[in-house]
mmCIF file of C-alpha atoms in Angstrom:
data_model
loop_
_atom_site.group_PDB
_atom_site.id
_atom_site.type_symbol
_atom_site.label_atom_id
_atom_site.label_comp_id
_atom_site.label_asym_id
_atom_site.label_seq_id
_atom_site.Cartn_x
_atom_site.Cartn_y
_atom_site.Cartn_z
ATOM 1 C CA MET A 1 -5.546 19.210 7.168
ATOM 2 C CA ASP A 2 -6.270 18.166 10.701
ATOM 3 C CA LEU A 3 -8.482 15.056 10.886
ATOM 4 C CA GLY A 4 -10.088 16.153 14.249
ATOM 5 C CA ARG A 5 -11.175 19.432 12.478
ATOM 6 C CA LEU A 6 -12.706 17.528 9.549
ATOM 7 C CA ARG A 7 -14.641 15.294 11.908
ATOM 8 C CA THR A 8 -16.060 18.440 13.605
ATOM 9 C CA LEU A 9 -17.115 19.891 10.243
ATOM 10 C CA ARG A 10 -18.847 16.574 9.300
ATOM 11 C CA GLU A 11 -20.728 16.502 12.546
ATOM 12 C CA PHE A 12 -21.665 20.117 12.075
ATOM 13 C CA ALA A 13 -23.018 19.297 8.571
ATOM 14 C CA ASP A 14 -24.719 16.022 9.799
ATOM 15 C CA ARG A 15 -26.317 17.774 12.960
ATOM 16 C CA GLY A 16 -27.074 21.133 11.427
ATOM 17 C CA SER A 17 -25.948 23.329 14.434
ATOM 18 C CA VAL A 18 -22.942 23.878 16.663
ATOM 19 C CA THR A 19 -25.014 22.848 19.635
ATOM 20 C CA ALA A 20 -25.880 19.579 18.481
ATOM 21 C CA ALA A 21 -22.450 18.749 16.849
ATOM 22 C CA ALA A 22 -20.879 19.498 20.394
ATOM 23 C CA ARG A 23 -23.347 16.966 22.073
ATOM 24 C CA ALA A 24 -22.146 14.376 19.481
ATOM 25 C CA LEU A 25 -18.547 15.253 20.124
ATOM 26 C CA HIS A 26 -18.872 15.374 23.682
ATOM 27 C CA CYS A 27 -17.486 18.799 23.919
ATOM 28 C CA THR A 28 -18.551 22.463 24.409
ATOM 29 C CA PRO A 29 -20.235 24.584 21.450
ATOM 30 C CA SER A 30 -17.249 26.977 22.030
ATOM 31 C CA ALA A 31 -14.906 24.272 21.253
ATOM 32 C CA VAL A 32 -16.756 23.257 18.033
ATOM 33 C CA SER A 33 -16.778 26.862 17.081
ATOM 34 C CA GLN A 34 -12.956 27.176 17.593
ATOM 35 C CA GLN A 35 -12.401 23.934 15.449
ATOM 36 C CA LEU A 36 -14.499 25.355 12.544
ATOM 37 C CA ARG A 37 -12.519 28.594 12.752
ATOM 38 C CA ALA A 38 -9.202 26.843 12.922
ATOM 39 C CA LEU A 39 -10.185 24.885 9.703
ATOM 40 C CA GLN A 40 -11.402 27.947 7.898
ATOM 41 C CA GLY A 41 -7.869 29.542 8.737
ATOM 42 C CA GLU A 42 -6.199 26.336 7.497
ATOM 43 C CA VAL A 43 -7.859 26.206 4.041
ATOM 44 C CA GLY A 44 -8.073 29.895 3.553
ATOM 45 C CA LEU A 45 -11.786 29.925 2.729
ATOM 46 C CA PRO A 46 -15.011 30.512 4.651
ATOM 47 C CA LEU A 47 -16.651 27.315 5.354
ATOM 48 C CA THR A 48 -19.589 28.580 7.319
ATOM 49 C CA GLU A 49 -21.837 31.828 7.192
ATOM 50 C CA PRO A 50 -24.499 33.257 9.317
ATOM 51 C CA ALA A 51 -28.046 32.038 9.030
ATOM 52 C CA GLY A 52 -30.446 33.437 11.482
ATOM 53 C CA ARG A 53 -29.210 32.814 15.013
ATOM 54 C CA GLY A 54 -26.957 29.883 13.742
ATOM 55 C CA LEU A 55 -24.497 28.899 11.030
ATOM 56 C CA ARG A 56 -24.877 27.008 7.712
ATOM 57 C CA LEU A 57 -22.278 25.746 5.368
ATOM 58 C CA THR A 58 -20.996 27.687 2.501
ATOM 59 C CA ASP A 59 -20.474 26.090 -0.926
ATOM 60 C CA ALA A 60 -16.899 25.628 -0.153
ATOM 61 C CA GLY A 61 -17.973 24.085 3.168
ATOM 62 C CA ARG A 62 -20.384 21.604 1.366
ATOM 63 C CA ALA A 63 -17.554 20.688 -1.013
ATOM 64 C CA LEU A 64 -15.103 20.129 1.710
ATOM 65 C CA VAL A 65 -17.735 17.988 3.776
ATOM 66 C CA ALA A 66 -17.938 15.599 0.788
ATOM 67 C CA ARG A 67 -14.173 15.226 0.637
ATOM 68 C CA ALA A 68 -14.147 14.851 4.413
ATOM 69 C CA ASP A 69 -16.551 11.855 3.991
ATOM 70 C CA GLU A 70 -14.184 10.100 1.583
ATOM 71 C CA VAL A 71 -11.113 10.738 3.974
ATOM 72 C CA LEU A 72 -12.622 9.816 6.971
ATOM 73 C CA ALA A 73 -14.130 6.643 5.560
ATOM 74 C CA ALA A 74 -10.769 5.574 4.045
ATOM 75 C CA LEU A 75 -9.293 6.155 7.511
ATOM 76 C CA GLU A 76 -12.068 4.024 9.089
ATOM 77 C CA ARG A 77 -11.395 1.176 6.613
ATOM 78 C CA ALA A 78 -7.662 1.488 7.302
ATOM 79 C CA GLU A 79 -8.485 1.277 11.093
ATOM 80 C CA SER A 80 -10.726 -1.609 10.615
ATOM 81 C CA GLU A 81 -8.104 -3.546 8.680
ATOM 82 C CA LEU A 82 -5.452 -2.769 11.311
ATOM 83 C CA ASP A 83 -7.745 -4.141 13.918
ATOM 84 C CA THR A 84 -7.697 -7.438 12.143
ATOM 85 C CA TYR A 85 -3.960 -7.472 12.399
ATOM 86 C CA ARG A 86 -4.022 -6.558 16.051
ATOM 87 C CA SER A 87 -6.445 -9.618 16.691
ATOM 88 C CA ALA A 88 -5.338 -12.226 14.145
ATOM 89 C CA PRO A 89 -2.065 -13.451 12.785
ATOM 90 C CA ARG A 90 -1.926 -11.431 9.409
ATOM 91 C CA GLY A 91 0.800 -9.755 7.674
ATOM 92 C CA ARG A 92 4.479 -10.248 6.715
ATOM 93 C CA VAL A 93 6.984 -11.176 9.493
ATOM 94 C CA ARG A 94 10.617 -10.710 8.618
ATOM 95 C CA ILE A 95 12.888 -13.585 9.882
ATOM 96 C CA ALA A 96 16.692 -13.975 10.099
ATOM 97 C CA ILE A 97 17.756 -17.520 10.760
ATOM 98 C CA PHE A 98 21.345 -18.949 11.076
ATOM 99 C CA GLN A 99 22.039 -21.705 8.296
ATOM 100 C CA SER A 100 21.989 -24.769 10.254
ATOM 101 C CA ALA A 101 18.686 -23.826 12.006
ATOM 102 C CA GLY A 102 17.247 -23.025 8.671
ATOM 103 C CA LEU A 103 18.259 -26.547 7.579
ATOM 104 C CA MET A 104 16.624 -27.949 10.646
ATOM 105 C CA LEU A 105 13.485 -25.784 11.114
ATOM 106 C CA LEU A 106 12.651 -23.867 7.999
ATOM 107 C CA PRO A 107 10.851 -26.475 5.894
ATOM 108 C CA GLY A 108 8.465 -27.367 8.425
ATOM 109 C CA LEU A 109 7.953 -23.798 9.452
ATOM 110 C CA LEU A 110 7.069 -22.525 5.960
ATOM 111 C CA THR A 111 4.527 -25.385 5.853
ATOM 112 C CA ARG A 112 2.890 -24.500 9.294
ATOM 113 C CA VAL A 113 2.745 -20.780 8.139
ATOM 114 C CA ALA A 114 1.043 -21.619 4.931
ATOM 115 C CA GLY A 115 -1.799 -23.030 7.045
ATOM 116 C CA HIS A 116 -2.571 -19.403 8.196
ATOM 117 C CA ASP A 117 -4.571 -17.392 5.545
ATOM 118 C CA GLY A 118 -3.021 -13.921 5.419
ATOM 119 C CA LEU A 119 0.197 -14.800 7.286
ATOM 120 C CA GLU A 120 3.509 -14.618 5.224
ATOM 121 C CA VAL A 121 7.071 -14.815 6.283
ATOM 122 C CA ASP A 122 10.106 -13.307 4.554
ATOM 123 C CA VAL A 123 13.323 -15.342 5.584
ATOM 124 C CA ARG A 124 16.959 -14.618 5.280
ATOM 125 C CA ASP A 125 19.718 -16.940 6.202
ATOM 126 C CA VAL A 126 22.393 -15.043 8.051
ATOM 127 C CA ASP A 127 25.865 -16.270 9.256
ATOM 128 C CA MET A 128 25.619 -14.618 12.703
ATOM 129 C CA THR A 129 27.560 -14.316 15.811
ATOM 130 C CA PRO A 130 25.790 -13.612 19.135
ATOM 131 C CA SER A 131 27.299 -10.071 19.239
ATOM 132 C CA GLU A 132 25.557 -9.214 16.009
ATOM 133 C CA VAL A 133 22.062 -10.349 17.148
ATOM 134 C CA PRO A 134 21.011 -7.028 18.549
ATOM 135 C CA GLY A 135 21.806 -5.263 15.352
ATOM 136 C CA LEU A 136 19.825 -7.832 13.323
ATOM 137 C CA VAL A 137 16.793 -7.436 15.645
ATOM 138 C CA ALA A 138 16.626 -3.760 14.273
ATOM 139 C CA ASP A 139 16.171 -5.129 10.887
ATOM 140 C CA TYR A 140 13.996 -8.185 11.465
ATOM 141 C CA ASP A 141 10.918 -9.124 13.352
ATOM 142 C CA VAL A 142 12.284 -12.342 14.644
ATOM 143 C CA VAL A 143 15.952 -13.442 14.831
ATOM 144 C CA VAL A 144 16.600 -17.182 15.249
ATOM 145 C CA ALA A 145 19.971 -17.103 17.063
ATOM 146 C CA HIS A 146 22.441 -19.585 18.667
ATOM 147 C CA ARG A 147 25.015 -19.301 21.563
ATOM 148 C CA ASP A 148 27.057 -21.466 23.647
ATOM 149 C CA GLU A 149 24.853 -22.463 26.723
ATOM 150 C CA HIS A 150 27.807 -21.069 28.975
ATOM 151 C CA ALA A 151 27.725 -17.574 26.985
ATOM 152 C CA PRO A 152 26.092 -14.382 28.571
ATOM 153 C CA GLU A 153 22.350 -14.177 27.767
ATOM 154 C CA PHE A 154 21.068 -11.565 25.456
ATOM 155 C CA ASP A 155 20.079 -8.189 26.932
ATOM 156 C CA PRO A 156 16.790 -8.849 28.604
ATOM 157 C CA VAL A 157 15.910 -5.087 28.826
ATOM 158 C CA ARG A 158 15.787 -4.433 25.215
ATOM 159 C CA LEU A 159 15.303 -7.889 23.767
ATOM 160 C CA GLU A 160 12.753 -10.605 24.343
ATOM 161 C CA VAL A 161 14.251 -14.060 24.169
ATOM 162 C CA VAL A 162 12.200 -17.292 23.493
ATOM 163 C CA PRO A 163 14.118 -20.493 24.273
ATOM 164 C CA LEU A 164 13.533 -22.982 21.314
ATOM 165 C CA LEU A 165 16.067 -25.609 21.847
ATOM 166 C CA ARG A 166 19.065 -26.855 23.602
ATOM 167 C CA GLU A 167 21.034 -28.774 20.792
ATOM 168 C CA PRO A 168 23.878 -31.116 22.061
ATOM 169 C CA LEU A 169 27.122 -30.964 20.005
ATOM 170 C CA ASP A 170 28.422 -34.401 19.203
ATOM 171 C CA VAL A 171 31.799 -35.247 17.725
ATOM 172 C CA ALA A 172 31.603 -35.914 14.127
ATOM 173 C CA LEU A 173 33.871 -38.859 13.155
ATOM 174 C CA PRO A 174 34.534 -40.535 9.878
ATOM 175 C CA ALA A 175 32.871 -43.947 9.739
ATOM 176 C CA GLY A 176 35.971 -45.902 9.951
ATOM 177 C CA HIS A 177 37.512 -43.861 12.738
ATOM 178 C CA ARG A 178 39.103 -45.890 15.605
ATOM 179 C CA LEU A 179 36.520 -44.602 18.177
ATOM 180 C CA ALA A 180 33.593 -44.723 15.834
ATOM 181 C CA ASP A 181 32.210 -48.136 17.493
ATOM 182 C CA GLN A 182 32.171 -46.401 20.946
ATOM 183 C CA ARG A 183 28.928 -45.315 22.336
ATOM 184 C CA ARG A 184 30.595 -42.136 23.881
ATOM 185 C CA VAL A 185 34.014 -40.503 23.451
ATOM 186 C CA GLU A 186 36.355 -39.263 26.104
ATOM 187 C CA LEU A 187 37.883 -35.791 25.317
ATOM 188 C CA PRO A 188 41.404 -36.928 26.140
ATOM 189 C CA GLU A 189 40.991 -39.792 23.465
ATOM 190 C CA LEU A 190 40.734 -36.873 20.908
ATOM 191 C CA ALA A 191 43.963 -35.025 21.996
ATOM 192 C CA ASP A 192 45.897 -35.873 19.109
ATOM 193 C CA GLU A 193 43.100 -35.373 16.468
ATOM 194 C CA ARG A 194 42.790 -32.608 13.918
ATOM 195 C CA TRP A 195 39.774 -30.496 14.252
ATOM 196 C CA ILE A 196 37.602 -28.598 11.801
ATOM 197 C CA SER A 197 35.948 -25.711 13.632
ATOM 198 C CA VAL A 198 34.066 -22.370 12.565
ATOM 199 C CA ASP A 199 35.406 -18.952 12.563
ATOM 200 C CA PHE A 200 36.222 -17.203 15.899
ATOM 201 C CA GLY A 201 33.170 -15.914 17.690
ATOM 202 C CA PHE A 202 30.812 -18.449 16.572
ATOM 203 C CA PRO A 203 29.075 -20.732 19.083
ATOM 204 C CA VAL A 204 30.723 -23.845 17.973
ATOM 205 C CA ASP A 205 34.241 -22.509 18.323
ATOM 206 C CA ASP A 206 33.017 -21.033 21.739
ATOM 207 C CA VAL A 207 32.123 -24.439 22.870
ATOM 208 C CA LEU A 208 35.275 -26.032 21.651
ATOM 209 C CA ARG A 209 37.409 -23.421 23.478
ATOM 210 C CA SER A 210 35.282 -23.748 26.742
ATOM 211 C CA LEU A 211 36.109 -27.479 26.523
ATOM 212 C CA THR A 212 39.778 -26.419 26.472
ATOM 213 C CA VAL A 213 39.378 -24.348 29.549
ATOM 214 C CA ARG A 214 37.620 -27.171 31.395
ATOM 215 C CA THR A 215 39.682 -30.107 30.401
ATOM 216 C CA GLY A 216 43.024 -28.822 29.669
ATOM 217 C CA VAL A 217 42.976 -30.618 26.175
ATOM 218 C CA ARG A 218 43.760 -28.046 23.538
ATOM 219 C CA PRO A 219 42.410 -28.960 20.138
ATOM 220 C CA VAL A 220 44.524 -28.569 17.120
ATOM 221 C CA VAL A 221 42.196 -26.815 14.564
ATOM 222 C CA VAL A 222 43.390 -27.313 10.979
ATOM 223 C CA GLN A 223 40.474 -25.674 9.117
ATOM 224 C CA ARG A 224 37.698 -23.229 9.981
ATOM 225 C CA ILE A 225 34.503 -23.773 7.898
ATOM 226 C CA ASN A 226 31.148 -22.126 8.761
ATOM 227 C CA ASP A 227 28.980 -24.385 6.407
ATOM 228 C CA PHE A 228 28.493 -27.422 8.279
ATOM 229 C CA ARG A 229 27.681 -29.428 5.020
ATOM 230 C CA ILE A 230 31.141 -28.899 3.759
ATOM 231 C CA THR A 231 32.439 -29.818 7.164
ATOM 232 C CA GLU A 232 30.498 -33.106 7.215
ATOM 233 C CA ARG A 233 32.152 -34.009 3.847
ATOM 234 C CA LEU A 234 35.539 -33.077 5.068
ATOM 235 C CA VAL A 235 35.133 -35.262 8.034
ATOM 236 C CA ALA A 236 33.863 -38.096 6.097
ATOM 237 C CA ALA A 237 36.863 -37.967 3.751
ATOM 238 C CA GLY A 238 39.056 -38.126 6.787
ATOM 239 C CA HIS A 239 40.531 -34.595 6.897
ATOM 240 C CA GLY A 240 39.658 -34.010 10.548
ATOM 241 C CA ILE A 241 37.000 -34.301 13.064
ATOM 242 C CA ALA A 242 34.505 -31.746 14.354
ATOM 243 C CA LEU A 243 31.843 -30.789 16.873
ATOM 244 C CA LEU A 244 28.530 -30.655 15.028
ATOM 245 C CA PRO A 245 24.832 -30.110 16.141
ATOM 246 C CA ARG A 246 23.233 -33.432 16.770
ATOM 247 C CA TYR A 247 19.859 -32.691 15.046
ATOM 248 C CA THR A 248 21.273 -31.482 11.730
ATOM 249 C CA MET A 249 24.270 -33.687 11.379
ATOM 250 C CA ASP A 250 23.894 -36.197 8.382
ATOM 251 C CA THR A 251 24.533 -39.529 9.869
ATOM 252 C CA ARG A 252 22.297 -41.572 7.533
ATOM 253 C CA ARG A 253 23.591 -44.737 6.168
ATOM 254 C CA GLY A 254 26.059 -43.921 3.384
ATOM 255 C CA SER A 255 26.965 -40.521 4.654
ATOM 256 C CA GLY A 256 30.508 -41.792 5.837
ATOM 257 C CA LEU A 257 29.784 -39.872 9.140
ATOM 258 C CA VAL A 258 28.963 -40.920 12.583
ATOM 259 C CA GLY A 259 28.116 -38.790 15.480
ATOM 260 C CA ARG A 260 29.108 -39.586 19.177
ATOM 261 C CA PRO A 261 28.470 -37.656 22.463
ATOM 262 C CA LEU A 262 31.326 -36.546 24.534
ATOM 263 C CA ALA A 263 31.529 -38.511 27.865
ATOM 264 C CA GLY A 264 31.215 -36.482 31.019
ATOM 265 C CA ILE A 265 30.855 -33.114 29.400
ATOM 266 C CA ARG A 266 27.939 -30.957 28.603
ATOM 267 C CA ALA A 267 28.638 -29.394 25.188
ATOM 268 C CA ALA A 268 25.541 -27.657 23.516
ATOM 269 C CA ARG A 269 24.255 -24.577 21.815
ATOM 270 C CA LEU A 270 21.150 -22.827 22.699
ATOM 271 C CA VAL A 271 18.753 -21.939 19.838
ATOM 272 C CA GLU A 272 16.515 -18.943 20.660
ATOM 273 C CA ALA A 273 13.877 -16.772 18.955
ATOM 274 C CA VAL A 274 15.047 -13.094 19.650
ATOM 275 C CA CYS A 275 12.895 -10.074 19.002
ATOM 276 C CA ARG A 276 12.474 -6.495 20.276
ATOM 277 C CA THR A 277 10.669 -6.155 23.617
ATOM 278 C CA GLY A 278 6.838 -5.945 22.958
ATOM 279 C CA ALA A 279 7.033 -7.400 19.386
ATOM 280 C CA ARG A 280 5.133 -10.451 20.351
ATOM 281 C CA GLN A 281 2.100 -8.257 20.975
ATOM 282 C CA ARG A 282 1.666 -8.170 17.195
ATOM 283 C CA PRO A 283 -0.270 -11.546 16.490
ATOM 284 C CA ALA A 284 1.692 -12.456 13.466
ATOM 285 C CA VAL A 285 5.012 -12.347 15.243
ATOM 286 C CA ALA A 286 3.590 -14.300 18.158
ATOM 287 C CA GLN A 287 2.142 -16.878 15.843
ATOM 288 C CA VAL A 288 5.449 -17.459 13.844
ATOM 289 C CA ILE A 289 7.238 -17.915 17.184
ATOM 290 C CA GLU A 290 4.655 -20.420 18.227
ATOM 291 C CA GLU A 291 5.034 -22.305 14.989
ATOM 292 C CA LEU A 292 8.802 -22.443 15.552
ATOM 293 C CA ARG A 293 8.309 -23.960 18.980
ATOM 294 C CA ALA A 294 5.844 -26.462 17.599
ATOM 295 C CA GLU A 295 8.357 -27.450 14.860
ATOM 296 C CA VAL A 296 11.099 -27.895 17.559
ATOM 297 C CA THR A 297 8.734 -30.143 19.631
ATOM 298 C CA GLN A 298 8.093 -32.280 16.742
ATOM 299 C CA LEU A 299 11.760 -32.548 15.784
ATOM 300 C CA THR A 300 12.860 -33.549 19.383
ATOM 301 C CA ALA A 301 9.909 -35.810 20.199
#
């Protein structure tokens, strides 16, 4: 049944006449009469009957008014609840995040979100390439993505991108490596090294290939591993060196790993929060992105 017609029937029942209902609904009496006739046609029963110069409800009309009150009250409650979602960060936000960003940001993000009553996040770790991000945005409210800083930007027409972090990529070396005591490493010094990279198309490999173009030094890649924790252990065991993100690399004492910047070369990945254009108008999505930014600020302070 049409909700507008149910509202008209309720106004008629409350006001007692077509004219009074029309005043309440800011329309003409003929429009009210048309709505009542259309509702009668919709239900297949007479809802009003003549009473002197006016109309009154039939038994079926009174029964439908009672049900209309229930339906419209439920709708008003739903609209009121939705208003709270429009004005406050409430509800569930679906997040896709690549693994090393999850390692870096997720514990703090979940702690921050727990401080907001009614706000929840549903997180999935996704091994994503930049080309896969638009498809992920169709399934998630926020996608925490990464790309080589020299790579093309995500489509600004259909996607909204919030920069989170420029994360330098350092050379990961075993603790006993001949270059481990240097503050910085020149790329030509690594010409004869064996490299552990990631699958083709992922940002770290993009950076490694762009270094080849800019310097003419072609790395010898012996393994391709997407899990940075595995790569760290392989490097520590002396099976190769790698480019790894600075803030998530485990260089604590006893890890067997040291990280050194590349001298004279800017090597970094950009970490960004990507969502559909307009998605940040939902307070819950906007709040989650703000908490991501706050976590990054604390991490890099």
